[in-house]
Structures are given as C-alpha cells and as structure tokens.
C-alpha cells in the first residue's frame, strides 16, 4: 500500500521568509496529491492540490511541485505570515479504479511556526 | 460556502459504551469518509461510503465500527464497545465524486472522543 513520508516535522521561519515542506510517496500509481492545513482544534482544510499530469501549480503565495519520477512533491509558501502557523499535511491518493471513493494516505505532518 | 459539520464537538464516554458520531456532509456530495487522528499523530483513513454501502475500509475499521446514512443528510459512525485506544479526533469528510476535479475531500471540524 501507499506510504507517505514528510519532512521536516517542525519548521520555524521568520515572517516574510519562505517555507518548504517535502513529501515522498511509495506507490507509483498515486496520481492526486492534496495539501491540508490544520489549525489548532480544527479539521484539515485543503489549501492546494496537484494531479500527476502537471509538474507545478501556484495559488498566490502557495505553490506545489511534483516530481513523478522521484515520487516526491513539495509545498512552497512565500512571504510567510504569522497566520500561516499551523500543521501542514500532505496526502496521496492512488489511481482511480472504479466509481467508489478512494482514501487518502496522509503524511505525518509538519508544524510550521512563523515568528513575527 | 458549504461546509461539513459534525456533532458533538466533544464526547466523553466510559470504556465499553457505545458512541455515535454524527456528520452532515456537503449537500451535493456523494462520497463520504471517516478518518481519525490520535493526538499528535497523522490522520488515518477509516472508511469510505458511497451509494449506501462501504466502498473501502482500513484495517482499523474492525467489527466494532459501523457507518450509516440514516437519512438524506446525516452520516454516522458508530463504535459499539469503546476501548481506551479509541480516544482520538474523528473527522468526517465528503467529496462530490471520486475522480478528476470533483475528488477533493472537504473535512469537518472533528469530534474529540475521550474514552475513560
């Protein structure tokens, strides 16, 4: 089955700096990779996702890159702000097989702290 | 913006008791999921549900767990005889579909279950 690793486990940056979180996955059949942000006491919220037919996707200060050959994908946050402080989870989902819902395999999470 | 809601937000129960966790998925979504997150650990998939039946389940989802969609809006997770190790945050999620652009899973705020 799929296994997702995530690094670093904790990351502290100064406000305005960039943050990069990296994930690797094991199942070459995986084709959908969402990133979730989880604030204290709340559920995971999708912030960006990427599919295996593209190598990069950007949404304002957030970007995700995917290297299918190496089976890794990364989240990039530029111009970080204190409100970016949260736990970030990457996830992978295997190739769609039928009409049934597919489960996500989550990475262990990265606790990002943006210091003012 | 439509969102997934969950009740209760917190539940404390005695070991061996039954609990029912409730979720109201986004109204036009057809696929429903339960995940759990033990404190400080990664989000783990439990079960997915489509067309009134379980489509996929993890090894965590043993015979003490069951899911049901009792009406057109609610989606429930029942734990028949709770164990101490069931203490966790339980997240419900829903998606419009299971492929392409409709596969994004939206998470609820979670129910924190504490088994004493």
XYZ file of N, CA and C in Angstrom:
696
model
N 0.817 -1.207 0.000
C 0.000 0.000 0.000
C 0.846 1.249 0.000
N 0.196 2.365 -0.122
C 0.879 3.653 -0.185
C 1.462 4.023 1.177
N 2.647 4.625 1.137
C 3.279 5.171 2.331
C 3.770 6.570 2.006
N 3.430 7.520 2.843
C 3.810 8.905 2.607
C 4.689 9.390 3.749
N 5.859 9.879 3.397
C 6.773 10.462 4.368
C 6.795 11.979 4.181
N 7.074 12.684 5.261
C 7.020 14.150 5.208
C 8.141 14.721 6.061
N 8.798 15.760 5.535
C 9.891 16.409 6.252
C 9.891 17.908 5.986
N 10.283 18.731 6.952
C 10.641 18.338 8.323
C 9.392 18.136 9.182
N 9.557 17.665 10.379
C 8.418 17.510 11.277
C 8.055 18.848 11.920
N 9.049 19.686 12.118
C 8.803 21.046 12.610
C 9.650 22.011 11.796
N 9.129 23.223 11.623
C 9.813 24.227 10.812
C 9.485 25.602 11.386
N 10.503 26.347 11.697
C 10.312 27.719 12.176
C 10.974 28.671 11.190
N 10.229 29.692 10.788
C 10.752 30.688 9.860
C 10.391 32.070 10.368
N 11.148 33.035 9.925
C 10.826 34.416 10.247
C 9.760 34.926 9.280
N 8.901 35.750 9.791
C 7.863 36.347 8.954
C 8.488 36.969 7.711
N 7.893 36.663 6.570
C 8.408 37.188 5.312
C 9.317 36.219 4.573
N 9.862 35.242 5.301
C 10.707 34.244 4.653
C 9.839 33.178 3.980
N 10.496 32.319 3.230
C 9.797 31.214 2.570
C 9.891 29.939 3.405
N 8.915 29.083 3.220
C 8.909 27.777 3.885
C 8.698 26.693 2.834
N 9.428 25.611 2.974
C 9.307 24.486 2.054
C 9.122 23.202 2.841
N 8.110 22.451 2.488
C 7.835 21.160 3.122
C 7.838 20.106 2.030
N 8.512 18.997 2.304
C 8.678 17.978 1.279
C 8.026 16.660 1.676
N 7.457 15.993 0.691
C 6.847 14.679 0.903
C 7.294 13.703 -0.164
N 7.415 12.463 0.233
C 7.677 11.394 -0.722
C 6.580 10.351 -0.588
N 6.326 9.663 -1.678
C 5.308 8.616 -1.662
C 5.881 7.360 -2.292
N 5.246 6.245 -2.037
C 5.823 4.966 -2.472
C 5.095 4.334 -3.651
N 3.822 4.620 -3.799
C 3.018 3.953 -4.830
C 3.044 4.763 -6.128
N 3.674 4.227 -7.129
C 3.795 4.946 -8.398
C 2.437 5.149 -9.079
N 1.407 4.431 -8.609
C 0.068 4.592 -9.177
C -0.652 5.816 -8.617
N -0.113 6.412 -7.560
C -0.762 7.594 -6.985
C -0.757 8.735 -7.984
N -1.875 9.433 -8.062
C -1.975 10.464 -9.093
C -2.620 11.759 -8.614
N -2.902 11.850 -7.320
C -3.536 13.058 -6.796
C -2.932 13.352 -5.437
N -2.485 14.618 -5.250
C -1.703 14.963 -4.066
C -2.208 16.279 -3.479
N -3.057 16.198 -2.479
C -3.540 17.421 -1.830
C -2.664 17.802 -0.643
N -2.708 19.062 -0.310
C -2.064 19.577 0.906
C -3.156 20.179 1.789
N -3.077 19.828 3.067
C -4.055 20.330 4.018
C -3.354 21.132 5.108
N -4.048 22.155 5.576
C -3.583 22.965 6.696
C -4.521 22.711 7.866
N -3.960 22.405 9.008
C -4.783 22.141 10.180
C -4.402 23.097 11.298
N -5.322 23.952 11.661
C -5.114 24.853 12.785
C -5.599 24.178 14.063
N -5.135 24.652 15.163
C -5.398 24.021 16.447
C -6.895 23.862 16.686
N -7.311 22.633 16.941
C -8.711 22.369 17.258
C -9.650 22.326 16.067
N -9.093 22.384 14.872
C -9.936 22.386 13.673
C -9.617 21.193 12.783
N -10.493 20.964 11.808
C -10.250 19.909 10.848
C -9.296 20.362 9.760
N -8.704 19.413 9.040
C -7.817 19.771 7.928
C -8.569 20.548 6.851
N -7.945 21.588 6.344
C -8.528 22.401 5.287
C -7.630 22.328 4.072
N -8.206 22.007 2.935
C -7.431 21.926 1.701
C -6.891 23.300 1.332
N -5.602 23.367 1.030
C -5.030 24.644 0.604
C -4.584 24.619 -0.853
N -4.174 23.489 -1.336
C -3.772 23.362 -2.733
C -3.645 21.881 -3.056
N -3.803 21.529 -4.298
C -3.629 20.142 -4.701
C -2.998 20.098 -6.092
N -2.482 18.951 -6.434
C -1.863 18.790 -7.742
C -2.124 17.390 -8.262
N -2.314 17.285 -9.555
C -2.517 15.983 -10.164
C -1.283 15.590 -10.952
N -1.185 14.332 -11.245
C 0.075 13.821 -11.770
C 0.353 14.248 -13.200
N -0.604 14.909 -13.825
C -0.364 15.334 -15.199
C 0.261 16.730 -15.286
N 0.544 17.337 -14.122
C 1.218 18.632 -14.105
C 2.397 18.574 -13.141
N 3.362 19.452 -13.357
C 4.536 19.441 -12.502
C 4.530 20.537 -11.451
N 3.715 21.553 -11.660
C 3.708 22.651 -10.706
C 2.360 23.361 -10.754
N 1.963 23.856 -9.601
C 0.722 24.612 -9.512
C 0.914 25.705 -8.481
N 0.377 26.881 -8.774
C 0.589 28.020 -7.878
C -0.732 28.707 -7.596
N -0.880 29.153 -6.351
C -2.053 29.909 -5.955
C -1.594 30.980 -4.984
N -1.379 32.160 -5.506
C -0.911 33.311 -4.730
C 0.419 32.967 -4.043
N 0.462 32.921 -2.725
C 1.738 32.689 -2.037
C 2.078 31.204 -1.903
N 1.196 30.365 -2.360
C 1.383 28.921 -2.176
C 1.626 28.248 -3.521
N 2.576 27.344 -3.550
C 2.849 26.582 -4.764
C 3.169 25.151 -4.382
N 2.884 24.246 -5.279
C 3.226 22.839 -5.090
C 3.940 22.349 -6.337
N 5.001 21.583 -6.150
C 5.722 20.976 -7.261
C 5.668 19.474 -7.112
N 5.673 18.787 -8.233
C 5.585 17.329 -8.237
C 6.648 16.760 -9.160
N 7.390 15.803 -8.649
C 8.356 15.073 -9.448
C 7.936 13.609 -9.428
N 7.272 13.176 -10.487
C 6.737 11.813 -10.528
C 7.837 10.768 -10.597
N 8.904 11.104 -11.281
C 9.993 10.138 -11.424
C 10.594 9.815 -10.055
N 10.806 10.869 -9.280
C 11.407 10.687 -7.963
C 10.350 10.390 -6.896
N 9.103 10.500 -7.244
C 7.985 10.287 -6.318
C 8.087 11.197 -5.107
N 8.247 12.481 -5.397
C 8.161 13.435 -4.302
C 7.466 14.710 -4.756
N 6.873 15.377 -3.799
C 6.182 16.628 -4.057
C 6.403 17.566 -2.885
N 6.372 18.838 -3.165
C 6.747 19.832 -2.162
C 5.752 20.985 -2.122
N 5.604 21.531 -0.939
C 4.777 22.724 -0.726
C 5.709 23.901 -0.468
N 5.453 24.988 -1.169
C 6.260 26.193 -1.016
C 5.338 27.330 -0.590
N 5.675 27.967 0.510
C 4.924 29.135 0.956
C 5.882 30.321 0.964
N 5.558 31.332 0.204
C 6.417 32.518 0.163
C 5.813 33.626 1.025
N 6.672 34.567 1.394
C 6.233 35.736 2.197
C 5.361 35.289 3.371
N 5.890 34.384 4.162
C 5.100 33.803 5.245
C 4.600 34.863 6.221
N 3.435 34.576 6.772
C 2.788 35.467 7.735
C 2.467 34.663 8.993
N 2.317 35.316 10.132
C 2.018 34.578 11.370
C 0.799 33.675 11.250
N -0.179 34.070 10.463
C -1.388 33.243 10.304
C -1.147 31.982 9.481
N 0.039 31.858 8.913
C 0.402 30.613 8.227
C 0.806 29.539 9.233
N 1.002 29.918 10.477
C 1.397 28.956 11.509
C 0.296 27.915 11.702
N 0.652 26.653 11.524
C -0.316 25.556 11.602
C 0.449 24.258 11.369
N -0.290 23.159 11.388
C 0.286 21.877 10.969
C -0.147 21.620 9.529
N 0.791 21.277 8.697
C 0.522 21.020 7.286
C 0.696 19.528 6.995
N -0.302 18.960 6.334
C -0.262 17.552 5.970
C -0.272 17.418 4.448
N 0.604 16.574 3.941
C 0.493 16.176 2.548
C -0.265 14.851 2.504
N -0.794 14.519 1.357
C -1.507 13.256 1.207
C -1.357 12.779 -0.221
N -1.584 11.498 -0.399
C -1.533 10.898 -1.727
C -2.727 9.972 -1.889
N -3.206 9.900 -3.102
C -4.333 9.019 -3.383
C -4.017 8.220 -4.630
N -4.272 6.938 -4.526
C -3.922 6.051 -5.631
C -4.857 6.263 -6.806
N -4.460 5.746 -7.919
C -5.202 5.931 -9.155
C -6.634 5.456 -9.001
N -7.492 6.222 -9.527
C -8.918 5.925 -9.550
C -9.155 4.588 -10.231
N -9.896 3.720 -9.551
C -10.105 2.388 -10.117
C -11.553 2.143 -10.529
N -12.461 2.701 -9.794
C -13.866 2.485 -10.113
C -14.650 3.668 -9.580
N -15.929 3.536 -9.472
C -16.734 4.670 -9.038
C -16.684 4.901 -7.536
N -16.034 4.037 -6.814
C -16.044 4.158 -5.377
C -15.024 5.173 -4.896
N -15.322 5.790 -3.806
C -14.421 6.765 -3.209
C -13.102 6.129 -2.838
N -12.061 6.849 -2.971
C -10.732 6.373 -2.640
C -10.232 7.074 -1.383
N -9.453 6.390 -0.616
C -8.965 7.020 0.604
C -7.635 7.700 0.360
N -7.358 8.679 1.191
C -6.078 9.362 1.155
C -5.154 8.758 2.189
N -3.888 8.717 1.874
C -2.869 8.365 2.850
C -2.138 9.653 3.193
N -2.137 10.002 4.452
C -1.563 11.268 4.892
C -0.124 11.091 5.356
N 0.653 12.140 5.172
C 1.960 12.197 5.802
C 1.794 12.524 7.278
N 2.873 12.445 8.050
C 2.799 12.650 9.495
C 2.637 14.110 9.913
N 2.779 15.035 8.992
C 2.552 16.434 9.324
C 3.818 17.219 9.601
N 3.754 18.524 9.329
C 4.836 19.460 9.634
C 4.232 20.613 10.416
N 4.787 20.857 11.582
C 4.321 22.002 12.378
C 5.135 23.219 11.986
N 4.473 24.162 11.309
C 5.127 25.386 10.859
C 4.844 26.515 11.838
N 5.902 27.163 12.268
C 5.774 28.336 13.125
C 6.393 29.523 12.402
N 5.614 30.565 12.225
C 6.109 31.777 11.597
C 6.290 32.814 12.695
N 7.514 33.198 12.898
C 7.866 34.093 14.000
C 7.794 35.539 13.550
N 7.087 36.377 14.302
C 6.951 37.785 13.886
C 8.252 38.547 14.072
N -20.157 29.616 2.092
C -19.559 28.447 1.463
C -20.024 27.193 2.200
N -20.462 26.181 1.469
C -20.923 24.941 2.125
C -19.785 24.303 2.914
N -20.157 23.662 4.022
C -19.132 23.010 4.816
C -19.683 21.749 5.451
N -18.775 20.890 5.841
C -19.121 19.668 6.549
C -19.252 20.011 8.033
N -20.309 19.554 8.655
C -20.475 19.799 10.084
C -20.487 18.479 10.839
N -20.059 18.532 12.086
C -20.001 17.333 12.917
C -20.517 17.638 14.313
N -21.215 16.650 14.880
C -21.665 16.753 16.261
C -21.478 15.421 16.964
N -21.190 15.405 18.262
C -20.836 16.588 19.057
C -19.405 17.012 18.766
N -18.989 18.122 19.302
C -17.604 18.548 19.138
C -16.695 17.759 20.087
N -17.244 17.406 21.248
C -16.513 16.607 22.236
C -17.443 15.533 22.788
N -16.879 14.355 23.060
C -17.654 13.267 23.639
C -16.762 12.522 24.612
N -17.263 12.395 25.833
C -16.553 11.607 26.844
C -17.415 10.398 27.164
N -16.827 9.218 27.176
C -17.596 8.013 27.416
C -16.787 7.031 28.249
N -17.483 6.100 28.860
C -16.823 5.049 29.615
C -16.465 3.893 28.690
N -15.365 3.256 28.960
C -14.941 2.088 28.189
C -16.072 1.065 28.144
N -16.325 0.519 26.967
C -17.378 -0.471 26.790
C -18.708 0.116 26.337
N -18.832 1.420 26.418
C -20.073 2.050 25.994
C -20.077 2.260 24.474
N -21.256 2.440 23.953
C -21.426 2.714 22.530
C -21.489 4.227 22.306
N -20.875 4.684 21.237
C -20.980 6.092 20.866
C -21.366 6.202 19.394
N -22.078 7.252 19.100
C -22.423 7.559 17.713
C -21.945 8.969 17.413
N -21.129 9.074 16.395
C -20.629 10.364 15.952
C -21.393 10.745 14.691
N -21.805 11.988 14.641
C -22.663 12.419 13.539
C -21.991 13.442 12.638
N -22.358 13.373 11.381
C -21.779 14.253 10.376
C -22.879 14.647 9.395
N -22.827 15.887 8.958
C -23.677 16.314 7.853
C -22.746 16.732 6.726
N -22.614 15.905 5.697
C -21.733 16.232 4.576
C -22.289 17.404 3.760
N -21.499 17.900 2.858
C -21.942 18.943 1.940
C -23.042 18.369 1.063
N -24.091 19.140 0.840
C -25.358 18.588 0.356
C -25.296 17.904 -1.003
N -24.485 18.334 -1.928
C -24.468 17.699 -3.235
C -23.357 16.651 -3.365
N -22.724 16.334 -2.245
C -21.651 15.351 -2.286
C -22.214 13.938 -2.183
N -21.505 13.003 -2.831
C -21.982 11.634 -2.907
C -21.069 10.642 -2.187
N -19.872 11.075 -1.842
C -18.894 10.178 -1.242
C -18.585 10.694 0.154
N -18.523 9.776 1.095
C -18.353 10.167 2.487
C -17.262 9.318 3.127
N -16.581 9.936 4.072
C -15.406 9.303 4.658
C -15.345 9.581 6.156
N -14.729 8.648 6.862
C -14.344 8.890 8.245
C -12.836 8.661 8.361
N -12.210 9.584 9.066
C -10.798 9.479 9.399
C -10.667 9.676 10.907
N -9.574 9.220 11.455
C -9.302 9.530 12.859
C -7.871 10.036 13.000
N -7.655 10.785 14.068
C -6.330 11.321 14.345
C -6.079 11.203 15.842
N -5.250 10.263 16.200
C -4.823 10.160 17.592
C -3.931 11.354 17.897
N -4.021 11.856 19.102
C -3.335 13.088 19.474
C -1.870 13.075 19.067
N -1.487 14.072 18.278
C -0.098 14.226 17.870
C 0.336 13.336 16.732
N -0.604 12.560 16.183
C -0.236 11.637 15.112
C -0.900 12.027 13.793
N -0.631 11.257 12.766
C -1.175 11.579 11.459
C -2.655 11.216 11.347
N -3.280 11.793 10.365
C -4.669 11.477 10.058
C -4.710 10.102 9.383
N -5.592 9.227 9.870
C -5.664 7.868 9.347
C -7.056 7.586 8.777
N -7.071 6.977 7.629
C -8.321 6.625 6.979
C -9.009 5.479 7.718
N -10.327 5.598 7.875
C -11.121 4.518 8.450
C -11.984 3.841 7.394
N -12.817 4.639 6.705
C -13.813 4.045 5.832
C -14.305 5.068 4.827
N -14.679 4.578 3.661
C -15.360 5.412 2.674
C -16.704 4.767 2.346
N -17.646 5.601 1.937
C -19.040 5.169 1.805
C -19.630 5.821 0.580
N -20.264 5.004 -0.263
C -20.882 5.527 -1.477
C -22.078 4.679 -1.821
N -23.127 5.312 -2.248
C -24.313 4.593 -2.699
C -24.823 3.635 -1.621
N -24.808 4.125 -0.404
C -25.346 3.390 0.750
C -24.596 2.116 1.094
N -23.336 2.075 0.726
C -22.545 0.940 1.168
C -21.088 1.337 1.326
N -20.389 0.560 2.126
C -18.967 0.794 2.321
C -18.236 0.446 1.041
N -17.387 1.366 0.581
C -16.621 1.100 -0.625
C -15.187 0.692 -0.312
N -14.681 1.162 0.788
C -13.324 0.801 1.183
C -13.185 1.015 2.692
N -12.418 0.170 3.325
C -12.166 0.351 4.745
C -10.748 -0.084 5.075
N -10.230 0.518 6.136
C -8.880 0.178 6.554
C -8.923 -0.930 7.608
N -7.744 -1.396 7.966
C -7.682 -2.453 8.984
C -8.083 -1.943 10.363
N -8.100 -0.628 10.522
C -8.553 -0.067 11.792
C -10.062 -0.287 11.956
N -10.757 -0.263 10.875
C -12.225 -0.338 10.865
C -12.642 -1.782 11.036
N -12.625 -2.253 12.293
C -12.986 -3.641 12.549
C -14.466 -3.746 12.913
N -14.862 -4.900 13.451
C -16.284 -5.164 13.667
C -16.941 -4.262 14.703
N -16.173 -3.551 15.490
C -16.781 -2.661 16.468
C -17.269 -1.348 15.823
N -16.850 -1.106 14.585
C -17.234 0.106 13.886
C -18.341 -0.191 12.874
N -19.200 0.769 12.691
C -20.168 0.689 11.604
C -20.519 2.101 11.163
N -20.957 2.226 9.930
C -21.363 3.522 9.402
C -22.753 3.383 8.801
N -23.418 4.518 8.756
C -24.787 4.501 8.269
C -25.139 5.880 7.746
N -26.004 5.868 6.752
C -26.580 7.123 6.285
C -28.083 6.990 6.518
N -28.530 7.348 7.714
C -29.910 7.046 8.109
C -30.963 7.871 7.367
N -30.551 9.000 6.811
C -31.496 9.825 6.070
C -30.715 10.542 4.976
N -31.343 11.521 4.348
C -30.678 12.168 3.221
C -29.579 13.140 3.574
N -29.366 13.382 4.878
C -28.372 14.403 5.205
C -27.297 13.913 6.176
N -27.616 12.983 7.052
C -26.656 12.578 8.071
C -25.828 11.377 7.658
N -24.628 11.345 8.213
C -23.723 10.212 8.009
C -23.115 9.928 9.368
N -23.296 8.708 9.869
C -22.877 8.440 11.243
C -21.803 7.365 11.318
N -21.008 7.472 12.366
C -20.024 6.452 12.712
C -20.384 5.947 14.106
N -20.607 4.644 14.205
C -20.927 4.041 15.493
C -19.758 3.186 15.962
N -19.397 3.369 17.204
C -18.395 2.490 17.831
C -19.132 1.730 18.915
N -19.232 0.411 18.754
C -20.142 -0.382 19.601
C -19.664 -0.500 21.039
N -18.462 -0.837 21.244
C -17.940 -1.072 22.592
C -16.580 -0.393 22.660
N -16.600 0.838 23.124
C -15.393 1.656 23.031
C -14.253 1.120 23.888
N -13.049 1.312 23.388
C -11.837 0.938 24.095
C -11.011 2.206 24.347
N -10.106 2.110 25.288
C -9.286 3.271 25.613
C -8.571 3.807 24.373
N -8.107 2.892 23.537
C -7.339 3.299 22.356
C -8.192 3.919 21.253
N -9.513 3.964 21.461
C -10.376 4.661 20.506
C -10.367 6.167 20.738
N -9.757 6.608 21.815
C -9.673 8.045 22.082
C -8.891 8.714 20.966
N -9.531 9.657 20.317
C -8.923 10.318 19.160
C -9.860 11.414 18.689
N -9.398 12.160 17.707
C -10.260 13.090 16.999
C -10.763 12.359 15.769
N -12.061 12.385 15.552
C -12.660 11.718 14.403
C -13.158 12.773 13.416
N -12.684 12.664 12.194
C -13.061 13.613 11.154
C -13.941 12.934 10.115
N -14.981 13.615 9.763
C -15.808 13.237 8.636
C -15.367 14.080 7.439
N -15.450 13.510 6.258
C -15.136 14.251 5.043
C -16.116 13.839 3.955
N -16.267 14.698 2.969
C -17.117 14.336 1.835
C -16.512 14.885 0.552
N -16.870 14.241 -0.549
C -16.431 14.721 -1.851
C -17.572 14.551 -2.838
N -17.523 15.388 -3.859
C -18.583 15.361 -4.852
C -18.522 14.080 -5.672
N -17.299 13.653 -5.947
C -17.085 12.441 -6.730
C -15.781 11.835 -6.279
N -15.325 10.869 -7.041
C -14.083 10.192 -6.657
C -13.019 10.315 -7.728
N -13.242 11.199 -8.676
C -12.251 11.339 -9.724
C -12.226 12.768 -10.220
N -11.165 13.061 -10.913
C -10.998 14.345 -11.569
C -11.150 15.500 -10.590
N -11.741 16.566 -11.033
C -11.768 17.761 -10.206
C -12.763 17.683 -9.060
N -13.585 16.656 -9.063
C -14.592 16.573 -8.004
C -14.150 15.691 -6.845
N -12.903 15.266 -6.849
C -12.476 14.315 -5.839
C -11.994 14.971 -4.559
N -11.881 16.285 -4.560
C -11.396 16.973 -3.366
C -12.264 16.624 -2.169
N -11.614 16.223 -1.096
C -12.328 15.878 0.122
C -12.320 17.076 1.063
N -13.489 17.416 1.551
C -13.657 18.515 2.489
C -13.919 17.932 3.870
N -13.155 18.396 4.824
C -13.204 17.840 6.166
C -14.062 18.684 7.098
N -14.724 18.004 8.023
C -15.425 18.679 9.091
C -14.474 19.071 10.200
N -14.976 19.737 11.232
C -14.117 20.218 12.330
C -13.699 19.129 13.301
N -14.352 17.965 13.208
C -13.960 16.843 14.054
C -14.770 16.712 15.330
N -14.779 15.492 15.850
C -15.324 15.189 17.176
C -14.200 14.594 17.996
N -13.927 15.226 19.122
C -12.888 14.680 20.003
C -13.522 13.674 20.948
N -13.135 12.421 20.816
C -13.665 11.343 21.648
C -12.637 10.972 22.708
N -13.103 10.947 23.932
C -12.265 10.529 25.050
C -12.927 9.354 25.744
N -12.217 8.230 25.773
C -12.735 7.017 26.411
C -12.006 6.829 27.732
N -12.795 6.767 28.800
C -12.199 6.647 30.144
C -12.315 5.220 30.683
